[in-house]
Coordinates of C-alpha atoms in Angstrom, one line a residue:
Chain S
M30 CA 90.6 -156.9 76.7
L31 CA 92.5 -159.9 75.6
L32 CA 95.9 -159.6 73.9
I33 CA 96.0 -162.3 71.2
S34 CA 99.0 -163.3 69.2
C35 CA 97.9 -164.1 65.7
P36 CA 100.2 -166.9 64.4
W37 CA 100.8 -164.8 61.2
C38 CA 100.7 -161.1 62.4
G39 CA 101.8 -161.3 66.0
E40 CA 100.3 -159.7 69.1
R41 CA 97.1 -157.6 68.5
E42 CA 94.2 -156.4 70.6
E43 CA 91.0 -158.5 70.9
I44 CA 89.0 -156.0 68.9
E45 CA 90.8 -157.1 65.7
F46 CA 89.5 -160.6 66.1
S47 CA 86.2 -162.4 66.0
Y48 CA 85.2 -165.4 68.0
G49 CA 84.5 -168.8 66.4
G50 CA 83.5 -171.0 69.3
Q51 CA 84.7 -174.5 70.0
A52 CA 87.5 -175.8 67.8
H53 CA 87.9 -179.3 66.3
V54 CA 84.2 -179.9 65.6
G55 CA 84.3 -181.6 62.2
Y56 CA 81.4 -181.8 59.7
P57 CA 79.7 -185.2 60.0
Q58 CA 81.4 -187.8 57.8
D59 CA 78.0 -189.1 56.5
P60 CA 75.3 -186.5 57.4
R61 CA 72.5 -188.7 55.9
A62 CA 73.3 -191.4 58.4
L63 CA 72.6 -189.2 61.4
S64 CA 69.5 -189.5 63.5
D65 CA 67.6 -186.3 64.4
E66 CA 69.2 -186.4 67.8
E67 CA 72.7 -186.7 66.4
W68 CA 72.1 -183.9 63.9
G69 CA 70.7 -181.7 66.6
Q70 CA 73.9 -182.4 68.7
Y71 CA 76.1 -181.4 65.8
L72 CA 74.1 -178.3 65.0
F73 CA 73.4 -176.9 68.5
V74 CA 75.4 -178.5 71.2
R75 CA 79.0 -177.5 72.0
D76 CA 81.2 -178.0 75.0
N77 CA 80.9 -175.3 77.6
P78 CA 83.6 -176.1 80.1
K79 CA 84.6 -174.1 83.1
G80 CA 88.3 -174.3 82.6
L81 CA 90.5 -174.9 79.6
F82 CA 88.7 -174.5 76.2
L83 CA 90.1 -175.1 72.7
E84 CA 88.4 -172.5 70.6
R85 CA 88.6 -170.8 67.1
W86 CA 89.3 -167.2 66.4
V87 CA 89.7 -165.3 63.2
H88 CA 91.8 -162.2 62.7
S89 CA 89.0 -160.4 60.9
Q90 CA 90.5 -156.9 61.0
G91 CA 93.9 -158.2 59.9
C92 CA 95.0 -161.1 57.8
R93 CA 91.5 -162.7 58.0
R94 CA 92.9 -166.1 58.7
W95 CA 91.5 -168.6 61.2
F96 CA 93.5 -170.3 64.0
N97 CA 93.0 -172.1 67.3
I98 CA 93.6 -171.0 70.9
A99 CA 93.7 -172.9 74.2
R100 CA 92.2 -170.4 76.7
H101 CA 90.9 -170.8 80.3
T102 CA 87.3 -169.6 80.7
V103 CA 87.8 -168.3 84.2
T104 CA 91.2 -166.7 84.2
H105 CA 91.1 -165.9 80.4
G106 CA 94.7 -166.9 80.3
I107 CA 95.9 -168.2 76.9
T108 CA 98.2 -171.2 77.1
A109 CA 98.6 -172.1 73.4
I110 CA 98.0 -170.7 70.0
Y111 CA 98.3 -173.0 66.9
K112 CA 97.4 -173.0 63.3
P113 CA 94.6 -175.0 61.7
G114 CA 95.7 -178.5 61.0
E115 CA 98.2 -178.5 63.8
P116 CA 97.4 -180.8 66.8
P117 CA 96.0 -179.3 70.0
P118 CA 98.4 -179.1 72.9
P119 CA 98.3 -182.2 75.2
P120 CA 96.0 -181.7 78.2
A121 CA 98.0 -180.4 81.2
Chain I
M25 CA 56.5 -164.3 108.3
Q26 CA 56.7 -160.9 110.0
R27 CA 54.4 -158.9 107.7
F28 CA 55.1 -155.3 106.7
S29 CA 52.3 -152.8 107.5
F30 CA 52.0 -149.3 108.8
P31 CA 51.6 -150.4 112.5
S32 CA 54.6 -152.7 112.2
L33 CA 56.7 -149.8 110.8
V34 CA 55.6 -147.6 113.7
R35 CA 56.3 -150.3 116.3
N36 CA 59.7 -151.0 114.9
A37 CA 60.6 -147.3 114.7
L38 CA 59.9 -147.1 118.4
S39 CA 62.5 -149.8 119.0
H40 CA 65.0 -148.1 116.7
H41 CA 64.5 -150.8 114.0
E42 CA 66.6 -153.2 116.0
R43 CA 63.9 -155.9 116.4
W44 CA 63.2 -156.8 112.7
K45 CA 63.5 -160.5 112.2
P46 CA 65.8 -161.9 109.4
F47 CA 63.9 -162.5 106.2
W48 CA 64.6 -166.2 106.2
R49 CA 66.0 -168.8 108.7
D50 CA 69.7 -169.8 108.4
A51 CA 68.6 -173.4 107.6
A52 CA 71.0 -176.3 108.0
P53 CA 70.6 -179.0 105.4
K54 CA 68.5 -182.0 106.4
Q55 CA 69.2 -185.5 105.2
R56 CA 66.2 -185.7 102.9
Y57 CA 63.8 -183.5 101.0
D58 CA 61.0 -184.0 98.5
V59 CA 62.6 -181.6 96.1
I60 CA 66.0 -180.0 95.9
I61 CA 66.4 -176.8 93.9
I62 CA 70.1 -176.2 92.8
G63 CA 70.5 -172.4 92.6
G64 CA 69.2 -169.7 94.9
G65 CA 68.6 -166.9 92.3
G66 CA 65.2 -165.4 91.6
H67 CA 64.1 -168.3 89.4
G68 CA 65.1 -171.0 91.9
L69 CA 63.5 -169.2 94.8
A70 CA 60.3 -168.5 92.8
T71 CA 60.2 -172.2 91.9
A72 CA 60.5 -173.1 95.6
Y73 CA 57.8 -170.6 96.5
Y74 CA 55.3 -171.8 93.9
L75 CA 56.1 -175.5 94.8
A76 CA 54.9 -174.7 98.3
K77 CA 52.1 -172.3 97.4
N78 CA 50.6 -173.9 94.3
H79 CA 51.4 -177.5 94.9
G80 CA 51.6 -177.9 98.7
I81 CA 55.2 -179.3 98.5
T82 CA 57.0 -177.7 101.4
R83 CA 59.8 -180.2 102.1
V84 CA 62.0 -178.2 99.6
A85 CA 65.6 -177.1 99.9
V86 CA 67.1 -174.3 97.8
L87 CA 70.9 -174.8 97.6
E88 CA 72.9 -171.7 96.8
K89 CA 76.7 -171.9 96.5
G90 CA 77.2 -168.2 97.5
W91 CA 74.6 -166.0 99.1
I92 CA 71.1 -165.1 98.0
G93 CA 71.3 -162.4 95.3
S94 CA 75.0 -162.9 94.6
G95 CA 74.5 -164.1 91.0
N96 CA 72.6 -162.8 88.1
T97 CA 69.6 -161.8 90.2
G98 CA 71.7 -158.9 91.6
R99 CA 73.5 -158.2 88.3
N100 CA 70.8 -157.6 85.7
T101 CA 69.4 -154.3 84.5
T102 CA 66.0 -155.0 86.0
I103 CA 63.9 -154.6 82.9
I104 CA 60.5 -156.2 82.7
R105 CA 58.5 -156.5 79.5
S106 CA 56.6 -159.1 77.6
N107 CA 56.8 -157.8 74.0
Y108 CA 58.2 -161.0 72.5
L109 CA 57.4 -162.1 68.9
W110 CA 56.2 -165.7 69.0
N111 CA 53.0 -167.1 70.7
E112 CA 55.0 -169.4 72.9
S113 CA 57.2 -166.6 74.3
A114 CA 54.3 -164.2 74.5
A115 CA 52.4 -166.6 76.7
I116 CA 55.1 -167.1 79.3
Y117 CA 56.5 -163.6 79.4
E118 CA 53.0 -162.1 79.6
H119 CA 52.1 -164.4 82.4
A120 CA 55.1 -163.1 84.2
L121 CA 54.1 -159.5 83.6
K122 CA 50.6 -160.2 85.0
L123 CA 52.2 -161.9 88.1
W124 CA 54.5 -158.9 88.5
E125 CA 51.5 -156.6 88.6
G126 CA 50.3 -158.2 91.9
L127 CA 53.6 -159.5 93.2
S128 CA 54.4 -156.7 95.8
E129 CA 51.1 -157.4 97.5
E130 CA 51.4 -161.1 97.3
L131 CA 54.9 -161.3 98.7
N132 CA 54.1 -158.4 101.1
I133 CA 57.3 -156.6 100.2
N134 CA 57.8 -153.4 98.1
L135 CA 59.4 -154.6 94.8
M136 CA 59.5 -151.0 93.6
F137 CA 57.8 -152.3 90.4
S138 CA 57.4 -149.3 88.2
Q139 CA 55.5 -149.6 84.9
R140 CA 57.2 -146.7 83.3
G141 CA 57.2 -148.0 79.7
V142 CA 59.9 -149.6 77.5
L143 CA 60.9 -148.2 74.1
N144 CA 62.7 -150.5 71.7
L145 CA 64.3 -148.2 69.1
A146 CA 64.5 -148.9 65.4
H147 CA 67.5 -147.5 63.5
S148 CA 67.1 -148.9 60.1
L149 CA 64.3 -149.9 57.6
S150 CA 64.6 -153.5 58.6
D151 CA 64.4 -152.6 62.3
V152 CA 61.2 -150.6 61.5
R153 CA 59.7 -153.5 59.7
E154 CA 60.6 -156.0 62.4
G155 CA 59.4 -153.6 65.1
M156 CA 56.0 -153.1 63.4
R157 CA 55.6 -156.8 62.8
R158 CA 56.3 -157.4 66.5
V159 CA 53.8 -154.7 67.6
E160 CA 51.1 -156.4 65.5
A161 CA 52.1 -159.9 66.8
N162 CA 51.9 -158.6 70.4
K163 CA 48.4 -157.2 69.8
L164 CA 47.2 -160.5 68.5
N165 CA 48.4 -162.1 71.7
G166 CA 46.6 -159.5 73.9
I167 CA 49.9 -157.7 74.8
D168 CA 49.8 -153.9 74.9
A169 CA 52.1 -152.6 72.1
E170 CA 52.3 -149.4 70.1
W171 CA 54.4 -148.2 67.2
C172 CA 55.9 -144.7 67.8
T173 CA 57.2 -142.3 65.2
P174 CA 60.4 -140.4 66.0
A175 CA 58.3 -137.4 67.1
Q176 CA 56.3 -139.7 69.5
V177 CA 59.5 -141.2 70.8
K178 CA 60.8 -137.7 71.5
E179 CA 57.5 -136.9 73.3
F180 CA 57.7 -140.0 75.5
C181 CA 61.4 -139.6 76.3
P182 CA 62.4 -136.0 75.7
I183 CA 66.1 -136.5 76.2
I184 CA 66.6 -138.8 73.2
D185 CA 68.3 -137.2 70.2
V186 CA 66.0 -138.1 67.3
S187 CA 67.6 -135.8 64.7
P188 CA 68.0 -137.4 61.3
T189 CA 71.7 -136.4 61.1
T190 CA 73.0 -138.8 63.7
R191 CA 75.1 -141.8 62.6
Y192 CA 72.2 -144.2 63.4
P193 CA 69.1 -142.0 63.4
V194 CA 66.0 -143.1 65.4
M195 CA 63.4 -144.1 62.8
G196 CA 60.7 -145.1 65.3
A197 CA 60.2 -147.4 68.2
T198 CA 58.0 -150.0 69.7
L199 CA 56.5 -149.0 73.1
Q200 CA 55.0 -151.2 75.8
R201 CA 53.5 -149.0 78.4
R202 CA 52.9 -151.8 81.0
A203 CA 56.6 -152.7 80.9
G204 CA 59.1 -151.2 83.3
V205 CA 61.6 -152.0 86.0
A206 CA 61.7 -153.6 89.5
R207 CA 64.2 -153.7 92.3
H208 CA 66.1 -156.9 91.5
D209 CA 67.5 -158.0 94.8
T210 CA 64.3 -157.4 96.6
V211 CA 62.7 -159.9 94.2
A212 CA 65.1 -162.6 95.4
W213 CA 64.6 -161.5 99.1
G214 CA 60.9 -161.4 98.7
Y215 CA 60.6 -164.9 97.2
A216 CA 63.1 -166.2 99.7
R217 CA 61.2 -164.7 102.6
A218 CA 57.8 -166.0 101.4
A219 CA 59.2 -169.5 100.6
D220 CA 60.8 -169.7 104.0
S221 CA 57.6 -168.8 105.7
L222 CA 55.9 -171.8 103.9
G223 CA 58.6 -174.1 105.2
V224 CA 61.2 -174.1 102.4
D225 CA 64.8 -174.4 103.7
I226 CA 67.1 -171.8 102.0
I227 CA 70.7 -173.1 102.4
E228 CA 73.4 -170.6 101.5
N229 CA 77.1 -171.3 101.1
C230 CA 76.3 -174.8 99.9
E231 CA 77.8 -175.7 96.6
V232 CA 76.6 -178.8 94.7
T233 CA 79.6 -180.9 93.6
G234 CA 77.9 -184.0 92.3
V235 CA 74.6 -185.6 91.4
L236 CA 73.9 -189.0 93.1
R237 CA 72.1 -191.5 90.9
E238 CA 70.2 -194.7 91.5
N239 CA 68.4 -197.0 89.0
G240 CA 68.5 -194.5 86.2
G241 CA 67.1 -191.7 88.3
V242 CA 68.4 -189.1 90.7
A243 CA 68.9 -189.9 94.4
G244 CA 70.3 -186.7 95.8
V245 CA 73.3 -184.4 95.5
R246 CA 76.8 -184.2 96.9
T247 CA 77.5 -180.8 98.4
T248 CA 80.1 -178.9 100.3
R249 CA 77.9 -179.4 103.3
G250 CA 77.4 -183.1 102.9
N251 CA 75.1 -185.4 100.9
I252 CA 71.4 -184.4 100.6
M253 CA 68.9 -186.8 99.3
A254 CA 65.8 -186.2 97.2
D255 CA 63.9 -188.0 94.4
K256 CA 63.4 -184.8 92.5
I257 CA 66.0 -182.2 91.6
G258 CA 65.6 -179.0 89.7
I259 CA 68.7 -177.3 88.2
V260 CA 68.3 -173.5 88.0
A261 CA 71.9 -172.5 87.9
A262 CA 71.9 -169.9 85.1
G263 CA 75.5 -169.5 83.7
H264 CA 76.7 -172.6 85.5
S265 CA 73.9 -174.8 84.1
S266 CA 76.3 -176.7 81.8
V267 CA 78.6 -177.4 84.8
V268 CA 75.8 -178.8 87.0
A269 CA 74.1 -180.7 84.2
A270 CA 77.5 -182.3 83.3
M271 CA 77.4 -183.9 86.8
A272 CA 74.5 -185.9 85.6
D273 CA 76.1 -186.6 82.2
I274 CA 73.8 -184.2 80.3
R275 CA 75.1 -181.9 77.6
L276 CA 73.1 -178.8 77.1
P277 CA 72.9 -176.5 74.0
L278 CA 74.2 -173.6 76.0
Q279 CA 77.2 -171.3 75.9
S280 CA 78.2 -169.2 78.9
H281 CA 79.2 -165.6 78.2
P282 CA 79.8 -162.5 80.3
L283 CA 77.1 -159.8 80.0
Q284 CA 78.3 -156.5 81.3
A285 CA 76.4 -153.6 82.9
L286 CA 77.3 -150.4 84.7
V287 CA 75.8 -147.6 86.8
S288 CA 76.5 -143.9 86.8
E289 CA 76.6 -141.5 89.7
S290 CA 73.2 -140.5 91.1
M291 CA 71.3 -137.7 89.4
K292 CA 68.0 -135.9 89.7
P293 CA 65.2 -137.7 87.8
I294 CA 65.9 -137.1 84.1
H295 CA 65.2 -140.3 82.3
P296 CA 61.4 -141.2 82.4
C297 CA 61.3 -144.7 80.9
V298 CA 63.4 -147.6 79.7
V299 CA 65.1 -147.2 76.3
M300 CA 66.6 -150.2 74.5
S301 CA 68.4 -150.3 71.2
N302 CA 69.2 -153.5 69.4
A303 CA 71.2 -151.9 66.7
V304 CA 73.6 -149.7 68.7
H305 CA 73.8 -152.1 71.7
V306 CA 72.7 -150.2 74.7
Y307 CA 69.7 -150.2 77.1
V308 CA 69.3 -147.7 79.9
S309 CA 66.9 -146.7 82.6
Q310 CA 67.2 -144.6 85.8
S311 CA 66.9 -146.2 89.1
D312 CA 64.9 -144.7 91.9
K313 CA 68.2 -143.9 93.6
G314 CA 69.0 -141.7 90.6
E315 CA 71.7 -143.8 88.9
L316 CA 71.6 -144.6 85.2
V317 CA 71.5 -148.4 84.9
I318 CA 73.1 -149.3 81.6
G319 CA 73.5 -152.7 79.9
A320 CA 75.7 -153.9 77.0
G321 CA 75.7 -156.7 74.6
I322 CA 77.5 -160.0 75.6
D323 CA 81.2 -160.5 75.3
A324 CA 81.8 -162.8 72.3
Y325 CA 83.9 -165.4 74.0
N326 CA 82.8 -168.1 76.5
S327 CA 83.6 -167.2 80.1
Y328 CA 82.7 -168.0 83.7
S329 CA 84.7 -165.1 85.2
Q330 CA 82.0 -162.5 85.8
R331 CA 84.0 -159.8 84.1
G332 CA 84.2 -158.8 80.4
S333 CA 86.4 -156.8 78.1
F334 CA 86.6 -153.0 78.3
H335 CA 86.0 -152.5 74.6
V336 CA 82.4 -153.8 75.0
I337 CA 81.7 -151.1 77.6
E338 CA 83.4 -148.5 75.4
H339 CA 81.1 -149.4 72.5
Q340 CA 78.1 -149.3 74.8
M341 CA 79.1 -145.8 76.1
A342 CA 79.5 -144.5 72.5
A343 CA 76.0 -145.7 71.8
L344 CA 74.7 -144.1 74.9
I345 CA 76.1 -140.7 74.1
E346 CA 75.0 -141.0 70.5
L347 CA 71.4 -141.5 71.7
F348 CA 71.6 -139.2 74.8
P349 CA 74.1 -136.3 74.2
I350 CA 73.0 -134.9 77.6
F351 CA 74.8 -137.8 79.3
S352 CA 78.2 -137.0 77.8
R353 CA 79.7 -135.8 81.1
V354 CA 78.1 -138.3 83.4
R355 CA 80.6 -140.2 85.4
M356 CA 80.3 -144.0 85.8
L357 CA 80.6 -145.5 89.2
R358 CA 80.7 -149.3 88.9
T359 CA 80.8 -152.0 86.3
W360 CA 80.3 -155.7 86.5
A361 CA 79.3 -158.8 84.6
G362 CA 77.0 -161.7 85.1
I363 CA 77.5 -165.1 83.4
V364 CA 74.5 -165.7 81.0
D365 CA 73.6 -169.1 79.5
V366 CA 72.8 -168.4 75.9
C367 CA 70.6 -170.8 73.9
P368 CA 70.9 -171.1 70.1
D369 CA 67.4 -169.7 69.7
A370 CA 67.6 -167.1 72.5
S371 CA 64.7 -168.9 74.3
P372 CA 64.9 -170.7 77.6
I373 CA 64.7 -174.5 78.4
I374 CA 62.3 -175.4 81.1
S375 CA 62.2 -179.2 80.8
K376 CA 62.4 -182.7 82.0
T377 CA 65.7 -184.4 81.2
P378 CA 66.7 -187.9 80.1
V379 CA 67.5 -188.6 83.8
R380 CA 64.4 -189.5 85.8
G381 CA 63.6 -187.0 88.5
L382 CA 66.0 -184.4 87.1
F383 CA 64.5 -181.2 85.8
I384 CA 66.2 -178.2 84.3
N385 CA 65.4 -174.5 83.9
C386 CA 68.1 -172.7 82.0
G387 CA 69.0 -170.9 78.8
W388 CA 67.4 -167.6 79.8
G389 CA 70.5 -165.9 78.4
T390 CA 70.4 -162.1 78.5
G391 CA 66.8 -161.7 79.6
G392 CA 65.7 -163.9 82.5
F393 CA 64.9 -161.4 85.2
K394 CA 61.6 -160.3 83.6
A395 CA 60.4 -163.9 83.5
T396 CA 61.2 -164.8 87.2
P397 CA 57.6 -165.3 88.4
S398 CA 56.3 -167.3 85.4
S399 CA 59.5 -169.3 85.1
G400 CA 59.2 -170.4 88.7
W401 CA 55.5 -171.0 88.3
A402 CA 55.9 -173.2 85.2
F403 CA 59.0 -175.0 86.6
A404 CA 57.2 -175.8 89.9
H405 CA 54.3 -177.3 87.9
T406 CA 56.8 -179.4 85.9
I407 CA 58.6 -180.7 89.0
A408 CA 55.4 -181.3 91.0
T409 CA 53.3 -183.1 88.3
G410 CA 56.1 -184.5 86.2
N411 CA 54.6 -182.9 83.2
P412 CA 55.1 -179.4 81.7
H413 CA 52.7 -176.6 82.3
P414 CA 51.2 -175.3 79.0
H415 CA 53.5 -172.3 79.2
N416 CA 56.7 -174.3 79.2
A417 CA 55.6 -177.2 77.0
P418 CA 57.2 -175.7 73.9
F419 CA 60.5 -174.9 75.8
T420 CA 61.8 -178.5 76.0
L421 CA 65.3 -179.9 75.4
E422 CA 63.8 -182.0 72.6
R423 CA 63.2 -178.9 70.4
F424 CA 66.9 -179.1 69.5
S425 CA 66.3 -182.4 67.7
T426 CA 62.8 -181.9 66.5
G427 CA 63.7 -178.4 65.1
A428 CA 60.8 -176.7 66.7
L429 CA 63.0 -173.7 67.8
I430 CA 61.5 -170.5 69.1
D431 CA 63.7 -167.8 67.6
E432 CA 63.6 -164.7 69.7
H433 CA 66.9 -163.1 68.7
G434 CA 64.9 -160.0 67.6
A435 CA 62.9 -159.6 70.7
A436 CA 65.7 -160.5 73.1
A437 CA 67.1 -157.1 72.3
V438 CA 70.7 -157.8 73.4
A439 CA 73.4 -158.5 70.9
H440 CA 74.4 -162.1 70.9

């Protein structure tokens, strides 16, 4: 069980949150200009690193707001939590 | 290969079972092979076995970073069935089931394959409709499938609570009688032993750290035991597929998640079949040793750590006790997780890649064990001939740009 510190509500248990996958994946600027391969990449392909991962979570059982987390996918250690629109932490 | 038979058992009993030979040689890596298989799980070993047996390619190395059976092969809940919805999946999973039916004899090892029947429960009207649709789709594909009313469910598995007053009442179930379970690590050992006897080198404690490339194709791999060369390489690395594929600059549509399971203390035979429930997230069978083998849904977050969060198990136990009140005081012994590589459409990828000579077999997600024989069969064909077998032709990497997805979230029966 992860302990996650919501930027608005503070530390809560993982069961209050829902996972949103990789962070900082923007909607394509001009979707009509994309080839089928590029559109497939946008729809289906996300990073899957063994190590630090920038990912989105939502406090669905609390304030229902989204935010970003930098978490290690082996140790599960959380090294940064930041609000949408804020820059990600510099890579260590 | 030292074959098992009644006389060989008697002979070895007389020598106090001290003269059995190891199942496979402790092979040291050679400099060059025709084919390198990265990943010594069931699928990788089956691929090596069918490369040698069906295609006569015996200069094959299987590279395993740990030991044989240390990954998902030894971590799954051993369920085997072929009741998938779409024609493409039905073909490959049914081929696997047919191979399972003769596999103990073929590999000369007792896989403890037990066709005790699998029930997939329905707990809502939409579950019922989806289940009935799947039964009819299965029948059209020549796969045995039946629809059971709650009374028939109770008759097939008397310990299920089918009363209408439970929180998620059982409203029916699909039943595949030919489905069942097998002893999972024996499957890996059996394929390893048979492949080894055909000349395949099984190299344990050999982690691949890089893919060597030459003129747009593969040339070999860099490993913790030195460079090994080959013109054809197959990646069968399950949860670590993305990591290995990244060594050849390939991005895969996979996300790695922990999938947890646990076993109880041993009991007398009480549970006659396999019961799976999509809606309340539990699947359970009883091993021949007497333990209940219980699986959960995946943990939501990406992870490579082979352990998940406790609340997932708590949820799974709540579902178990709801369905089987008789298990309320059973104590659990061990829990663990495997890292599963989940594809967006819950179907595998058995495919060529943009890199010449590099092939990939991944994305089996939560349900790869049942497909071990046909996965190896089709992947061996793809590597040997350079073209997909009819069974894996639909399961390409390209389907994520053409849109020809094979959506099996319903039949996958594990919460994603």
